[in-house]
mmCIF file of C-alpha atoms in Angstrom:
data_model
loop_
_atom_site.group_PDB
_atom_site.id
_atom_site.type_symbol
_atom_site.label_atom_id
_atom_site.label_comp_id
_atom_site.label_asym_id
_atom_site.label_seq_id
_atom_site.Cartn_x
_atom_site.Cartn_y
_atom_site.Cartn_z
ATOM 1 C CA UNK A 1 100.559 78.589 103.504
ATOM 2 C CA UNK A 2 97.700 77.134 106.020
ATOM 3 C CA UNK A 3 99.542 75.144 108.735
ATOM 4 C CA UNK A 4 97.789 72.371 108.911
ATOM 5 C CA UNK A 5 94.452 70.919 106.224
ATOM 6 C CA UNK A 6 91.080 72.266 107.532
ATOM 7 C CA UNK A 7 87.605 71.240 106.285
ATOM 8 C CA UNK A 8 86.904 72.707 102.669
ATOM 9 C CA UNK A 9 83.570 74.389 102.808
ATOM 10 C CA UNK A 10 82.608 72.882 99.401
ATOM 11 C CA UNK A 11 82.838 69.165 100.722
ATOM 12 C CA UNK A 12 80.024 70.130 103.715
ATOM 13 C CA UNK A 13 76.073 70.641 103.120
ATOM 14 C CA UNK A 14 76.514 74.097 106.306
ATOM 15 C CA UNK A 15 76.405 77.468 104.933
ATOM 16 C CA UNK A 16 79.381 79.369 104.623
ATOM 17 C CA UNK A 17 80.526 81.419 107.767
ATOM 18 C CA UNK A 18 79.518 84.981 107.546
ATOM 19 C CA UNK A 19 83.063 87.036 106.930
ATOM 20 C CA UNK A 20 84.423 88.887 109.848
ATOM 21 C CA UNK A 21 85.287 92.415 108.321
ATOM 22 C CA UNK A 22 87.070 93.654 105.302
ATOM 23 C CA UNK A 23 90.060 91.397 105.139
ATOM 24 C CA UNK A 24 88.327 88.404 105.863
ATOM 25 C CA UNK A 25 86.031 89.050 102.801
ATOM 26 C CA UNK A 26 88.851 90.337 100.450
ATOM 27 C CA UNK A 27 90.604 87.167 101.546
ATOM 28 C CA UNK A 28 87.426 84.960 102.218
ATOM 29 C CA UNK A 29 89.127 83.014 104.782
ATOM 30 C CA UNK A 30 86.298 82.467 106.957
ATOM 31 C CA UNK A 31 84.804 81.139 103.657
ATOM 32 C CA UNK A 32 87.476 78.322 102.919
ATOM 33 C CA UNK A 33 87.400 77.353 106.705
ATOM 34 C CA UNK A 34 90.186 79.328 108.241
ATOM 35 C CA UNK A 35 90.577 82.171 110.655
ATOM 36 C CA UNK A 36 92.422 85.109 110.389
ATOM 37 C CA UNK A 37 94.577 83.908 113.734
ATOM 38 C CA UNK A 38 95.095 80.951 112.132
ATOM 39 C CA UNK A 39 96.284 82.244 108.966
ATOM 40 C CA UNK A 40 98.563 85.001 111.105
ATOM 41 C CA UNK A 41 100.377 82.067 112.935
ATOM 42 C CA UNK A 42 100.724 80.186 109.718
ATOM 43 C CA UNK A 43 102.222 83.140 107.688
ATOM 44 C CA UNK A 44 104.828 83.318 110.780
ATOM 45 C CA UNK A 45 105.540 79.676 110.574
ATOM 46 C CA UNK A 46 106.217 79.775 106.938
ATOM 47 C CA UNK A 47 108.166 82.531 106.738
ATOM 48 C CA UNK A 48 110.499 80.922 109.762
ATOM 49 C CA UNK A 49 110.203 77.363 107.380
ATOM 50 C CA UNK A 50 112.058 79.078 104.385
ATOM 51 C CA UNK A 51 114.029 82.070 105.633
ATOM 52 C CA UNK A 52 116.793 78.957 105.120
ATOM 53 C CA UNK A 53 116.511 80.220 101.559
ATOM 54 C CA UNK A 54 118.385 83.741 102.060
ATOM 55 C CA UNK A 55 121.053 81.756 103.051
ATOM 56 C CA UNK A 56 121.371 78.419 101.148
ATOM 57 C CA UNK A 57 120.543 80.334 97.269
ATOM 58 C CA UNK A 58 123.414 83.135 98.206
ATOM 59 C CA UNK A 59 126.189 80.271 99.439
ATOM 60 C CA UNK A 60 125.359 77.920 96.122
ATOM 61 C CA UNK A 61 125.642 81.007 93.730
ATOM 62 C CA UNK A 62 128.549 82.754 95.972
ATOM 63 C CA UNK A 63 130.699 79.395 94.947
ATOM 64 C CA UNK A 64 129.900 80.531 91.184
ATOM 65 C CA UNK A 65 131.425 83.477 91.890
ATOM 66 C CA UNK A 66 128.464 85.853 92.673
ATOM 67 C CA UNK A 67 128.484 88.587 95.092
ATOM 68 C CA UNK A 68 126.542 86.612 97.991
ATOM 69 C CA UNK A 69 125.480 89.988 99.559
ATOM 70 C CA UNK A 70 123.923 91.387 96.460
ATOM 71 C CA UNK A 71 122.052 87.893 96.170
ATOM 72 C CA UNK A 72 120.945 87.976 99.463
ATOM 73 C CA UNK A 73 119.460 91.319 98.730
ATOM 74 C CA UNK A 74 117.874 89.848 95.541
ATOM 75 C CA UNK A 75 116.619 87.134 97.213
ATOM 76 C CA UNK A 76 114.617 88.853 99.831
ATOM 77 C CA UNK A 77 113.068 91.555 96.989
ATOM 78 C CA UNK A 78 112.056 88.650 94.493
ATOM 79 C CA UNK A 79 110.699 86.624 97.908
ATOM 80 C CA UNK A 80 108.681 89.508 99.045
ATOM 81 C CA UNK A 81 107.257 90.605 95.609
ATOM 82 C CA UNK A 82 106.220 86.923 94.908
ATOM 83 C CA UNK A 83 104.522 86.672 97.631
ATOM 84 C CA UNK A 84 102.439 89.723 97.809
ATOM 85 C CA UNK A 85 101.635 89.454 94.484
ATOM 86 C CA UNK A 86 100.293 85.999 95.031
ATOM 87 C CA UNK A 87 98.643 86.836 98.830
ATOM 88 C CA UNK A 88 97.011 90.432 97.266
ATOM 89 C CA UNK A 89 96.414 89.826 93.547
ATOM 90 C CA UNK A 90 95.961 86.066 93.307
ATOM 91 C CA UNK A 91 94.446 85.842 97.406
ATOM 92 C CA UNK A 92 95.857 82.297 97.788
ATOM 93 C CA UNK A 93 97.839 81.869 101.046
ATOM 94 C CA UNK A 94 101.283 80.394 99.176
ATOM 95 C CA UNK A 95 104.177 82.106 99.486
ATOM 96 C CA UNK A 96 106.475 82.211 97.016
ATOM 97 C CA UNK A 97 110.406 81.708 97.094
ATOM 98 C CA UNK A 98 113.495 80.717 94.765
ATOM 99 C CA UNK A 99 113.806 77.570 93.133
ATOM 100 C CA UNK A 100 116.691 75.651 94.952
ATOM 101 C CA UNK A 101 116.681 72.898 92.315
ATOM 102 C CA UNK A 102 116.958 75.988 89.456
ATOM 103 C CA UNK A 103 120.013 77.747 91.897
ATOM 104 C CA UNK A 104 121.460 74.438 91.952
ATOM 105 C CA UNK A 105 121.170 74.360 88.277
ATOM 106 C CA UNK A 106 122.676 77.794 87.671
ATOM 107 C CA UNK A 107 125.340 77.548 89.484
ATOM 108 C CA UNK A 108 126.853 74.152 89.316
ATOM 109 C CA UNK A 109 125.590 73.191 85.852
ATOM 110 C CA UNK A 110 125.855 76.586 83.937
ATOM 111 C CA UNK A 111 128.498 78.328 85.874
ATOM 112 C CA UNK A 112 130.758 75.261 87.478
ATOM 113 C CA UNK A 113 130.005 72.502 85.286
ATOM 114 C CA UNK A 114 129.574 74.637 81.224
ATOM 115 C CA UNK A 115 131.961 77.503 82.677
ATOM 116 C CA UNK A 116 129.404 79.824 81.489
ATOM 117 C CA UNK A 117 130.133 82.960 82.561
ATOM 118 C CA UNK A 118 127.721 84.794 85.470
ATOM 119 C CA UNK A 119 126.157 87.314 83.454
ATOM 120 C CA UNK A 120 125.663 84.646 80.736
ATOM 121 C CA UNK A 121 123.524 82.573 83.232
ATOM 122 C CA UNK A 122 121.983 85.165 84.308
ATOM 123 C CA UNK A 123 120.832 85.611 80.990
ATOM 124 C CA UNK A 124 119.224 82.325 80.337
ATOM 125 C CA UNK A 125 117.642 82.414 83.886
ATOM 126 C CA UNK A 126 116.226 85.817 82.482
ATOM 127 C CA UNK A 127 115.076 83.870 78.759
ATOM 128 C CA UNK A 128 113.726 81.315 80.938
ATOM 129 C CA UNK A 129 111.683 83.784 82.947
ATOM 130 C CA UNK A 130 110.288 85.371 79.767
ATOM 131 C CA UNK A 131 109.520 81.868 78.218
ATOM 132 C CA UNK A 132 107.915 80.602 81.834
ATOM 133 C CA UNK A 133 105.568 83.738 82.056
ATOM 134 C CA UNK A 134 104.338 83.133 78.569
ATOM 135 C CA UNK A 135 103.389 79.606 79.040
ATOM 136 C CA UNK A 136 101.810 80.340 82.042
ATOM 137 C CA UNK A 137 99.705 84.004 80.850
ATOM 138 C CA UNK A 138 98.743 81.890 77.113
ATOM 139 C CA UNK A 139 97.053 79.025 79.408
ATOM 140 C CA UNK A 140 99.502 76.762 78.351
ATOM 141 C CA UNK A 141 100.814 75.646 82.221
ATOM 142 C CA UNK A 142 96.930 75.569 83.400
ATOM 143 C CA UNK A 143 95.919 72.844 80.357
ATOM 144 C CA UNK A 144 99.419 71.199 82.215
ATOM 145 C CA UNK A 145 98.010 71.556 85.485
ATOM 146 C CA UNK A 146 94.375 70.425 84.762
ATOM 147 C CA UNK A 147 95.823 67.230 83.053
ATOM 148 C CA UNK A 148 98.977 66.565 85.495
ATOM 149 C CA UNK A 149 98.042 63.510 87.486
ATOM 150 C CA UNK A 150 97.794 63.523 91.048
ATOM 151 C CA UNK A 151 100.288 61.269 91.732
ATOM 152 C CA UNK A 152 102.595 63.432 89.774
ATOM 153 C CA UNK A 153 101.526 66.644 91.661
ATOM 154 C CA UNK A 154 101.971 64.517 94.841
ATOM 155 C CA UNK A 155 105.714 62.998 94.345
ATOM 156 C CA UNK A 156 106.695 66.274 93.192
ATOM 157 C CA UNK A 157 105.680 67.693 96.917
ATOM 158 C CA UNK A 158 107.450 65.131 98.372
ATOM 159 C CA UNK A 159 110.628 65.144 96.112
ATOM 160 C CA UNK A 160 110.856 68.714 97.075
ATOM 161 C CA UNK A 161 110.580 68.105 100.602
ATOM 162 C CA UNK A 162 113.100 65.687 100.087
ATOM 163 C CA UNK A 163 115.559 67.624 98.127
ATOM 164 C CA UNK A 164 115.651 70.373 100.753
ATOM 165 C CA UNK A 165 116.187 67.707 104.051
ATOM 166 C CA UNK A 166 119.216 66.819 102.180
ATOM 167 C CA UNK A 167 120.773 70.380 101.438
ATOM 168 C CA UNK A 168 119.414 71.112 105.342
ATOM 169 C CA UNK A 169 121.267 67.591 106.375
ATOM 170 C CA UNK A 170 124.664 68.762 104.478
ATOM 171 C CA UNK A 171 124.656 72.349 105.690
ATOM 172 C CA UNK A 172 124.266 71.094 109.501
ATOM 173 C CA UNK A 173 126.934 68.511 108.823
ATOM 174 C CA UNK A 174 124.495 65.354 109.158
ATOM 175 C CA UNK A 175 125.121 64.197 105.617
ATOM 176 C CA UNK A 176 128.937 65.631 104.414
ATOM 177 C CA UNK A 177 130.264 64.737 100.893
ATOM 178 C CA UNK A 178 131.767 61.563 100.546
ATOM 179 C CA UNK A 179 136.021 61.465 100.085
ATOM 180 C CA UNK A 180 136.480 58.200 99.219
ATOM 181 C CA UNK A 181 134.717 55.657 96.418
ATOM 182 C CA UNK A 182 131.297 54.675 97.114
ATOM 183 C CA UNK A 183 127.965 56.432 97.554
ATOM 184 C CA UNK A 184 128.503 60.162 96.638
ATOM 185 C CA UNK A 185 127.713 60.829 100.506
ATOM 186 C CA UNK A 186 128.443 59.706 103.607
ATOM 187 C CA UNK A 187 127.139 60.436 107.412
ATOM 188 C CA UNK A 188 128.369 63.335 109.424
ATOM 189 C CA UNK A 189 129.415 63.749 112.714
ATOM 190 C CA UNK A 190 126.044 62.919 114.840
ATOM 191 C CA UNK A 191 127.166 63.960 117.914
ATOM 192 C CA UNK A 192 128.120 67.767 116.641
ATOM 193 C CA UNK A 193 125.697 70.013 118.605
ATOM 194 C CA UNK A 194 124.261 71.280 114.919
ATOM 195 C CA UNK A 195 123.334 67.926 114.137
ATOM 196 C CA UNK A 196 122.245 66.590 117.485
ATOM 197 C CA UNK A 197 119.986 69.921 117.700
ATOM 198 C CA UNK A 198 118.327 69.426 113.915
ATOM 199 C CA UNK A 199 117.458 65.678 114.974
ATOM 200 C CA UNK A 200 116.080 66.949 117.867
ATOM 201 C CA UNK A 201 114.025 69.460 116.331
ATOM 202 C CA UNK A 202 113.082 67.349 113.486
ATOM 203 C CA UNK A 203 111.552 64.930 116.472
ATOM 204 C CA UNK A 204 109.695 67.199 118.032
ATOM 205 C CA UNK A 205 107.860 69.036 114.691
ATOM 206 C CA UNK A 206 106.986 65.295 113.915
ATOM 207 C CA UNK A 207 105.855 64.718 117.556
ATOM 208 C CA UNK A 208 103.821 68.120 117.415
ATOM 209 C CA UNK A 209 102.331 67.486 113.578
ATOM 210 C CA UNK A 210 100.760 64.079 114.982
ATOM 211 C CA UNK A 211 99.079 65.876 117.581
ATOM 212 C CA UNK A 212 97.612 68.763 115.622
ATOM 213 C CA UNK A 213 99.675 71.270 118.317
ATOM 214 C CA UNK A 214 98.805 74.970 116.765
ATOM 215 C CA UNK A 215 102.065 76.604 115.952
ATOM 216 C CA UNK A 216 103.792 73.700 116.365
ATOM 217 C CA UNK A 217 106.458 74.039 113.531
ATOM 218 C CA UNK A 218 106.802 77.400 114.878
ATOM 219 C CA UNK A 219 107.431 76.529 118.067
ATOM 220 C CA UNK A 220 110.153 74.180 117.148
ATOM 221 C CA UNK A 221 112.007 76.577 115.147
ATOM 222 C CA UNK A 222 111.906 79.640 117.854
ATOM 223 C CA UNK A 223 112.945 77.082 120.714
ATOM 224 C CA UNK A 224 116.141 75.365 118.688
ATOM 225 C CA UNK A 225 117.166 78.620 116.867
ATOM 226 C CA UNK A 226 117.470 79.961 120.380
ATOM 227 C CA UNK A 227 119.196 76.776 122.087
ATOM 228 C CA UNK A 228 121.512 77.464 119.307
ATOM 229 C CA UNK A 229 121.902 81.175 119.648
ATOM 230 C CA UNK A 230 123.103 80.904 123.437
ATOM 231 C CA UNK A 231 124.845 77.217 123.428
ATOM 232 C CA UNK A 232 126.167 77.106 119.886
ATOM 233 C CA UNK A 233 129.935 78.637 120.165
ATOM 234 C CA UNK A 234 129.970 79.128 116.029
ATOM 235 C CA UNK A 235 126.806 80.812 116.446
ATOM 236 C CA UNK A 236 127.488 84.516 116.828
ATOM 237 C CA UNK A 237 125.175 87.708 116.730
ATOM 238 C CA UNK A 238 126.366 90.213 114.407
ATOM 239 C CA UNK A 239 123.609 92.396 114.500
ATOM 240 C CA UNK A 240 119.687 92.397 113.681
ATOM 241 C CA UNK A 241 119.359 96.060 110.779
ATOM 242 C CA UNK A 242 122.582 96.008 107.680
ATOM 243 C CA UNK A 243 121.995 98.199 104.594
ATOM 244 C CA UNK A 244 121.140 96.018 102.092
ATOM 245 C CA UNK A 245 123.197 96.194 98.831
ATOM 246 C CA UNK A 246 123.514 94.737 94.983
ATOM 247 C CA UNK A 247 126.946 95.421 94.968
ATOM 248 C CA UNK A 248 130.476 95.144 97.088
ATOM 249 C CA UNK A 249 133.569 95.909 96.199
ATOM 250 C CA UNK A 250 135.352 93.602 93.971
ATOM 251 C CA UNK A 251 131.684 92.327 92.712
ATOM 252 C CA UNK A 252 129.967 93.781 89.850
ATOM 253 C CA UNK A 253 127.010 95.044 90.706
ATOM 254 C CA UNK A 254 123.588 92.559 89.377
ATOM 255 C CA UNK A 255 121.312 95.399 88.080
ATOM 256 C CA UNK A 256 121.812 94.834 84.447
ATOM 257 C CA UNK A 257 124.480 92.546 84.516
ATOM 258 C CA UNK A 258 122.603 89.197 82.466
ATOM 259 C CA UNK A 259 124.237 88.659 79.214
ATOM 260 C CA UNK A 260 120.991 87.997 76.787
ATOM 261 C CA UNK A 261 123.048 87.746 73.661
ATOM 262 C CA UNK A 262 125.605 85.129 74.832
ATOM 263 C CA UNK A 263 122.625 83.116 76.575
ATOM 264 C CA UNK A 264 121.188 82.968 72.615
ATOM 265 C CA UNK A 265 123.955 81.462 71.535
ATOM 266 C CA UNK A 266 123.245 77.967 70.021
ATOM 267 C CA UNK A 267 125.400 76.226 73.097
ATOM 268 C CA UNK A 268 123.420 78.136 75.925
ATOM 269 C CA UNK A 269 119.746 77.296 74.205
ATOM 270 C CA UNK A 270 119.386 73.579 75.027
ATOM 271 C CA UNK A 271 121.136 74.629 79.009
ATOM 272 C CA UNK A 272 117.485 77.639 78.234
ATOM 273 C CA UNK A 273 115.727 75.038 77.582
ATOM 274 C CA UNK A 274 116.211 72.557 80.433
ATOM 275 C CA UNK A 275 115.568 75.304 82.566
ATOM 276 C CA UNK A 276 112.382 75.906 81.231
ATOM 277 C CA UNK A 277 111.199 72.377 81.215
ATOM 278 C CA UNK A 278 112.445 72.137 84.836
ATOM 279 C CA UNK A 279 110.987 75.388 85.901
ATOM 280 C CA UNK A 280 106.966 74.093 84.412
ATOM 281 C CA UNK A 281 106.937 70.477 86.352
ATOM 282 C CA UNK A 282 109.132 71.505 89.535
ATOM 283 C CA UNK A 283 106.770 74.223 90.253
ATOM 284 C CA UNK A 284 103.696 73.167 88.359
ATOM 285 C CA UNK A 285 103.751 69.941 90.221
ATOM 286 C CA UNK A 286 104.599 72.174 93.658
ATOM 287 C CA UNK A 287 102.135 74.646 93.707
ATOM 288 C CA UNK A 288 99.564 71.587 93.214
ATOM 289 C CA UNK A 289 100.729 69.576 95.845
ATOM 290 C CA UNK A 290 101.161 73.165 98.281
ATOM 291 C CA UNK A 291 97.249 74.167 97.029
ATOM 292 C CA UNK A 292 95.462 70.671 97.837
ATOM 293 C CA UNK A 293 97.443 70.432 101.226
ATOM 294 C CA UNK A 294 96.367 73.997 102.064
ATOM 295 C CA UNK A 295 92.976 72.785 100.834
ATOM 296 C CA UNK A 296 92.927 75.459 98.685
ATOM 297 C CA UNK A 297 90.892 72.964 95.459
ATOM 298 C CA UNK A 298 87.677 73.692 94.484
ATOM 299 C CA UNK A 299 84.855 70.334 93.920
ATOM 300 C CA UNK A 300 86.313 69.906 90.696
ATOM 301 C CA UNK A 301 90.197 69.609 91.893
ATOM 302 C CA UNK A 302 91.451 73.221 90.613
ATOM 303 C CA UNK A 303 92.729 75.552 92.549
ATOM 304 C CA UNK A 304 91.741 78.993 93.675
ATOM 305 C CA UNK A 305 92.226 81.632 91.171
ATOM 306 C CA UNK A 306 94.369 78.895 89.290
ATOM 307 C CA UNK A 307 94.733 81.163 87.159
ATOM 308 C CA UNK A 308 96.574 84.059 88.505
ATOM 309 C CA UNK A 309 98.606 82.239 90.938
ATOM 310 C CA UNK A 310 100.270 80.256 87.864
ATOM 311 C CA UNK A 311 100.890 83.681 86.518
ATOM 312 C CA UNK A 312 101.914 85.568 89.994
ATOM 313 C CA UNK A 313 104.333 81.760 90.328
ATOM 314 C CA UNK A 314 105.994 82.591 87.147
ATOM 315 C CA UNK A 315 106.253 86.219 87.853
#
C-alpha cells in the first residue's frame, strides 16, 4: 500500500516517466507516480502496520476453542497468498489480510454466541468464500463498486480504522471491558508502560504524517517495538525461526476439518448469509477507500485492474 498519496499521472498534462527496468514496467510504478524505493519502504511499513493480525485473529478464534498455533500458521499462508496474488496478478500495491470484523463474527457470534461447533463455522466461512468469489468473478461486486457512493467507500475506511484502534486500545489495556453497569467499556490503566508507549507512538506517527516524514509509520513502529523489547518486563524473546504447524496436540488438525453439511443446515444459512453480506460492503467499501488513498483511480474513479483485484480480494 503507497505510504503516503502522490500525484496521479492522469490528473497532469507531463508525459509519463519513462520506466526504469523490468519491474518498474511490469509494475508501472514510475507510471502512476511512484518509485520503486518508495514502494520498497511502503511494503515494509505495511507489513509492520498489520503483522498485529497474526496475533489478534489467532487470540479471538483461540477463545472459540481453535488451535491458535495452527491459525497462526493459516493466517500467515492466506496473508501471503493474498497478497502476491494481488501485487503479481492484479499489480495493485494492496496487501491483503483477514477480516477482523468476519473473525470477530466467527468466533463470538457463530462459535460463542450460536454454539456452533468449529468445524461447522468453518464451514459457512468456507460457503461464504465460494458465494464471495462468485459475486465478485460474475461482475456482480464491480456493478457494487462502480455504483457505491463515495461517502460510503470513505466511512467504511474510516470505520475500519476505527474498529482496529479499539481492538489495539483493549489489547494494550487502554480501553478494558467494563465490570460494572454503564457503557460496555471503560478506560484502562494510562500509566501502564503498554499504554503510555501506544499513546506515545500514536503521537509521534500523527506528528510524522503532518510532516510528510518518509518512513515515518515505520519509524514509529521499529523505535516503540524496541523501547518495548528492552524496557517492557512482560515482553520476552522466545526466539525469531519455530516450525510452523496446523496441528498440536489436543487440537484437531484444520486441513479438512469445515463441516459443509451442518453449515447447510436451515439454522446456519441466514448466520451464511450475514457473512456474505458483511464480507461484499466491509471489503468492497475497503479496498475503495485503500485504492483512492493509494491513488490507485483512474479519470473516471475506478480502480486499477478493478477487476482482478475484486477477484484476487475474494480469493
Amino acid at each position: 500500500m503507497i505510504e503516503q498519496p502522490y500525484p496521479s499521472v492522469a490528473d497532469t498534462d507531463a508525459a509519463p516517466p519513462t520506466a526504469q527496468g523490468k519491474i518498474d514496467q511490469y509494475f508501472q510504478i514510475s507510471a502512476r507516480g511512484s518509485t520503486q524505493r518508495r514502494e520498497v519502504v511502503a511494503g515494509i511499513t505495511t507489513f509492520m502496520a498489520m503483522v498485529y493480525a497474526v496475533f489478534v485473529v489467532p487470540g479471538m478464534l483461540g477463545k472459540a476453542g481453535f488451535d491458535t498455533s495452527a491459525v497462526f500458521v493459516a493466517v500467515c499462508l492466506t496473508t501471503a497468498f493474498g497478497s502476491l496474488l494481488m501485487g503479481l496478478w492484479a499489480k495493485l500495491p494492496i496487501a491483503i489480510g483477514c477480516a477482523i470484523s468476519l473473525t470477530a463474527f466467527m468466533a463470538f457470534g457463530l462459535v460463542l454466541g450460536q454454539h456452533l461447533s468449529p468445524a461447522v463455522a468453518l464451514g459457512a466461512v468456507f460457503l461464504m468464500g465460494v458465494v464471495f468469489t462468485a459475486i465478485s468473478v460474475t461482475g456482480v461486486r464491480t456493478w457494487i463498486l462502480r455504483n457505491l457512493p463515495a461517502g460510503v467507500a470513505h466511512g467504511a475506511g474510516i470505520g475500519i480504522g476505527l474498529f482496529l484502534l479499539l481492538i489495539a486500545s483493549n489489547e494494550v489495556g487502554l480501553v478494558i471491558k467494563n465490570p460494572g453497569p454503564g457503557l460496555p467499556v471503560s478506560l484502562g490503566n494510562i500509566t501502564a508502560f503498554p499504554v503510555m508507549m501506544s499513546i506515545l507512538g500514536l503521537a509521534a506517527i500523527f506528528g510524522l504524517e503532518r510532516r510528510r516524514v518518509p518512513g515515518g509509520i515505520l519509524l514509529v513502529i521499529v523505535a516503540i517495538s524496541t523501547l518495548g523489547l528492552v524496557f517492557d518486563p512482560s515482553v520476552k524473546f522466545t526466539g525469531i525461526f519455530a516450525l510452523p504447524t496446523l496441528s498440536a496436540p489436543g487440537h484437531t488438525s484444520l486441513i479438512g476439518a469445515m463441516d459443509i453439511r451442518g453449515a447447510l443446515s436451515a439454522a446456519v444459512l441466514p448466520s451464511v448469509l450475514a457473512l456474505v453480506m458483511t464480507a461484499v460492503f466491509d471489503a468492497t467499501g475497503t479496498i475503495r477507500a485503500v485504492a483512492g488513498q493509494a491513488n490507485q483511480l483512474d479519470a473516471t474513479g475506478r480502480i486499477h485492474n478493478g477487476g482482478r483485484a475484486l477477484t484476487a480480494d475474494s480469493v
